[in-house]
Coordinates of C-alpha atoms in Angstrom, one line a residue:
Chain A
K853 CA 17.3 -1.7 -2.1
Q854 CA 14.8 1.2 -2.0
E855 CA 14.1 2.6 1.4
V856 CA 11.4 5.1 2.2
T857 CA 11.3 7.2 5.3
Q858 CA 8.5 9.4 6.6
I859 CA 9.0 12.1 9.1
P860 CA 7.5 12.8 11.6
A861 CA 5.9 9.6 12.7
A862 CA 3.1 11.5 14.3
L863 CA 1.8 15.0 14.2
S864 CA -0.9 16.8 16.1
V865 CA -2.2 20.2 15.0
P866 CA -5.1 22.5 15.7
E867 CA -7.8 22.8 13.1
G868 CA -7.1 25.3 10.4
E869 CA -3.4 25.0 10.4
N870 CA -1.4 24.4 7.2
L871 CA 1.0 21.4 7.5
V872 CA 3.7 19.5 5.6
L873 CA 4.4 15.8 5.7
N874 CA 7.7 14.6 4.4
C875 CA 8.8 11.5 2.5
S876 CA 12.3 10.6 1.5
F877 CA 13.6 7.7 -0.6
T878 CA 17.1 6.4 -1.3
D879 CA 16.9 5.4 -5.0
S880 CA 15.9 8.1 -7.4
A881 CA 15.3 5.7 -10.3
I882 CA 11.5 5.7 -9.9
Y883 CA 8.4 5.6 -12.1
N884 CA 6.2 7.5 -9.7
L885 CA 5.4 8.4 -6.1
Q886 CA 2.0 8.0 -4.7
W887 CA 0.5 9.4 -1.5
F888 CA -2.2 7.5 0.3
R889 CA -4.5 8.0 3.3
Q890 CA -5.4 5.2 5.7
D891 CA -8.1 5.4 8.3
P892 CA -8.0 2.9 11.2
G893 CA -9.0 -0.6 10.2
K894 CA -9.4 0.4 6.5
G895 CA -7.5 0.0 3.3
L896 CA -5.5 2.7 1.6
T897 CA -7.1 5.5 -0.3
S898 CA -5.1 7.1 -3.1
L899 CA -4.7 10.9 -2.7
L900 CA -2.1 11.9 -5.4
L901 CA 0.1 10.3 -7.9
I902 CA 3.2 12.1 -9.2
Q903 CA 4.9 10.7 -12.3
S904 CA 8.7 10.8 -12.3
S905 CA 8.7 13.6 -14.9
Q906 CA 6.4 15.8 -12.8
R907 CA 7.3 18.2 -10.1
E908 CA 3.9 18.5 -8.3
Q909 CA 0.2 17.5 -8.3
T910 CA -2.7 19.2 -6.7
S911 CA -6.1 18.0 -5.6
G912 CA -8.3 20.4 -3.6
R913 CA -6.5 21.3 -0.3
L914 CA -3.7 18.8 -1.1
N915 CA -0.5 19.5 -2.9
A916 CA 2.3 17.0 -3.4
S917 CA 5.7 17.9 -4.7
L918 CA 8.5 15.6 -6.0
D919 CA 12.3 16.3 -6.1
K920 CA 13.6 13.1 -7.6
S921 CA 17.2 14.2 -7.6
S922 CA 17.2 14.7 -3.8
G923 CA 14.9 11.8 -3.1
R924 CA 12.2 13.9 -1.4
S925 CA 8.5 14.4 -1.6
T926 CA 6.3 16.6 0.5
L927 CA 2.5 16.5 1.0
Y928 CA 1.1 19.9 1.9
I929 CA -2.3 20.1 3.5
A930 CA -4.0 23.5 3.6
A931 CA -6.5 24.6 6.2
S932 CA -6.5 21.2 8.0
Q933 CA -9.8 19.8 9.3
P934 CA -10.6 17.1 11.9
G935 CA -11.7 14.9 9.1
D936 CA -8.1 14.9 7.8
S937 CA -7.1 12.9 10.8
A938 CA -5.6 9.6 9.5
T939 CA -2.3 8.0 8.7
Y940 CA -0.6 9.3 5.5
L941 CA 1.6 6.9 3.6
C942 CA 3.9 7.5 0.6
A943 CA 4.9 4.8 -1.8
V944 CA 7.6 4.8 -4.5
E945 CA 7.4 2.6 -7.6
G946 CA 10.9 1.8 -8.6
Q947 CA 12.3 1.2 -12.1
V948 CA 14.6 -1.6 -11.0
A949 CA 11.9 -3.8 -9.5
A950 CA 9.2 -2.8 -11.9
G951 CA 5.7 -3.1 -10.5
K952 CA 6.9 -3.2 -6.9
S953 CA 6.1 -0.2 -4.7
T954 CA 8.0 0.5 -1.5
F955 CA 6.1 2.2 1.3
G956 CA 7.1 4.3 4.2
D957 CA 5.7 3.6 7.7
G958 CA 3.4 6.6 7.5
T959 CA 2.7 9.8 9.4
T960 CA -0.2 9.7 11.8
L961 CA -2.0 13.0 11.7
T962 CA -4.4 14.3 14.4
V963 CA -6.3 17.5 13.7
K964 CA -7.9 18.8 16.9
P965 CA -11.1 20.8 16.7
Chain B
G1066 CA -17.2 -3.7 -9.5
A1067 CA -16.4 -0.2 -8.6
G1068 CA -13.4 -0.9 -6.4
V1069 CA -11.1 -3.7 -5.2
S1070 CA -13.0 -6.2 -3.2
Q1071 CA -11.4 -8.5 -0.6
S1072 CA -12.8 -11.4 1.4
P1073 CA -13.0 -12.4 4.1
R1074 CA -12.5 -9.1 5.9
Y1075 CA -11.6 -10.9 9.1
K1076 CA -10.2 -14.4 9.5
V1077 CA -9.3 -16.2 12.8
A1078 CA -7.3 -19.4 12.3
K1079 CA -5.7 -21.8 14.7
R1080 CA -2.0 -22.3 14.3
G1081 CA -1.4 -25.0 11.6
Q1082 CA -4.6 -24.3 9.6
D1083 CA -4.6 -23.3 6.0
V1084 CA -6.3 -20.1 4.9
A1085 CA -7.3 -18.6 1.6
L1086 CA -7.8 -14.9 1.0
R1087 CA -9.6 -13.6 -2.1
C1088 CA -9.1 -10.5 -4.1
D1089 CA -11.4 -9.2 -6.9
P1090 CA -9.6 -6.4 -8.7
I1091 CA -11.1 -3.4 -10.5
S1092 CA -12.4 -4.6 -13.9
G1093 CA -9.9 -4.2 -16.7
H1094 CA -6.8 -3.8 -14.4
V1095 CA -4.1 -6.0 -15.6
S1096 CA -1.8 -5.6 -12.6
L1097 CA -2.6 -7.1 -9.2
F1098 CA -0.5 -6.8 -6.1
W1099 CA -0.5 -8.4 -2.6
Y1100 CA 0.9 -6.6 0.4
Q1101 CA 1.2 -7.5 4.0
Q1102 CA 0.8 -4.8 6.7
A1103 CA 1.8 -5.3 10.3
L1104 CA 0.4 -3.0 12.9
G1105 CA 1.9 0.4 12.9
Q1106 CA 3.9 -0.2 9.7
G1107 CA 3.6 0.5 6.0
P1108 CA 2.6 -2.3 3.7
E1109 CA 5.3 -4.7 2.6
F1110 CA 5.3 -6.1 -1.0
L1111 CA 4.5 -9.8 -1.3
T1112 CA 3.8 -10.6 -5.0
Y1113 CA 2.7 -9.0 -8.3
F1114 CA 0.7 -10.3 -11.3
Q1115 CA 0.3 -9.0 -14.7
N1116 CA -2.8 -10.7 -16.1
E1117 CA -2.3 -14.4 -15.1
A1118 CA 1.5 -14.2 -15.0
Q1119 CA 3.2 -13.9 -11.6
L1120 CA 6.1 -11.6 -12.4
D1121 CA 7.5 -11.1 -9.0
K1122 CA 7.1 -13.2 -5.8
S1123 CA 10.2 -12.0 -4.1
G1124 CA 8.3 -10.7 -1.1
L1125 CA 6.6 -14.0 -0.1
P1126 CA 8.1 -14.7 3.3
S1127 CA 8.2 -18.5 3.0
D1128 CA 7.1 -21.4 0.8
R1129 CA 4.0 -21.6 2.9
F1130 CA 2.7 -18.6 1.0
F1131 CA 1.3 -19.2 -2.5
A1132 CA -0.6 -16.8 -4.8
E1133 CA -2.5 -17.4 -8.0
R1134 CA -4.5 -15.6 -10.6
P1135 CA -5.4 -18.3 -13.0
E1136 CA -7.7 -16.3 -15.4
G1137 CA -6.1 -12.9 -15.0
S1138 CA -8.9 -11.5 -12.8
V1139 CA -9.6 -12.8 -9.3
S1140 CA -6.6 -13.7 -7.2
T1141 CA -6.2 -15.9 -4.2
L1142 CA -3.4 -15.8 -1.6
K1143 CA -3.1 -19.0 0.3
I1144 CA -1.1 -19.5 3.5
Q1145 CA -0.5 -23.1 4.5
R1146 CA 0.2 -24.2 8.1
T1147 CA -0.4 -20.8 9.5
Q1148 CA 2.0 -19.5 12.2
Q1149 CA 1.4 -16.7 14.7
E1150 CA 3.9 -14.5 12.9
D1151 CA 1.5 -14.6 9.8
S1152 CA -1.0 -12.5 11.7
A1153 CA -1.3 -9.2 9.8
V1154 CA -3.6 -7.4 7.4
Y1155 CA -3.3 -8.6 3.8
L1156 CA -3.9 -5.9 1.3
C1157 CA -4.7 -6.4 -2.4
A1158 CA -4.3 -3.6 -5.0
S1159 CA -4.9 -3.4 -8.7
G1160 CA -3.8 -0.9 -11.3
E1161 CA -2.2 -0.2 -14.6
F1162 CA 1.6 -0.6 -14.9
P1163 CA 3.2 1.7 -14.1
G1164 CA 0.6 3.8 -12.4
E1165 CA -1.8 4.5 -9.7
L1166 CA -2.6 1.7 -7.2
F1167 CA -6.1 1.1 -5.9
F1168 CA -6.4 -0.9 -2.7
G1169 CA -9.1 -3.0 -1.2
E1170 CA -10.1 -2.9 2.5
G1171 CA -7.8 -5.7 3.4
S1172 CA -8.2 -9.1 5.1
R1173 CA -7.2 -9.1 8.7
L1174 CA -5.7 -12.5 9.7
T1175 CA -5.3 -13.5 13.3
V1176 CA -3.5 -16.8 14.1
L1177 CA -4.1 -18.1 17.5

């Protein structure tokens, strides 16, 4: 059974700092890994999707990497802003249970002005 | 529509009542997913449709939960005889398979 862990559970940083969020998964047989952002009381907003054959994806100040063999992904946020404050979730779509994505419990980020 | 639409956004039900939650996916997306999210946790998979076929319902917690997508577009998640432990946010997502998931705003169910 796929298990996804996100560390740390919460993170507080001053504005402008670069930061890294971590995601680890137990089964490397995956189709893809996706990072999401969730604001309080809202749904999930897709940030980046990394296919299993890819090593990284970039969008603006965000960069996500994938090391499938070690079961790890990182989300790098450059020059953090207060508007980045949210919960960040990673999800892994496995090959065994096709179509089913397994989520971590998220990292809650607070960026202080 | 431009995104995944869910209704109602909020539902309060008395224990024992039946509820129905609706999801209108992004036009053209063949895959549709239902997830349940408890406070402070990540979403948990409930069920998955490809067009009108329900390919995986392994995450449905009991036989009180039922989902359908009869015409391969709009989907309804029905919960019969609601219990307090059913209180959660129910999220719907659509997408291509395999590929990027797009989520709605969710339906927050509170069972009193």
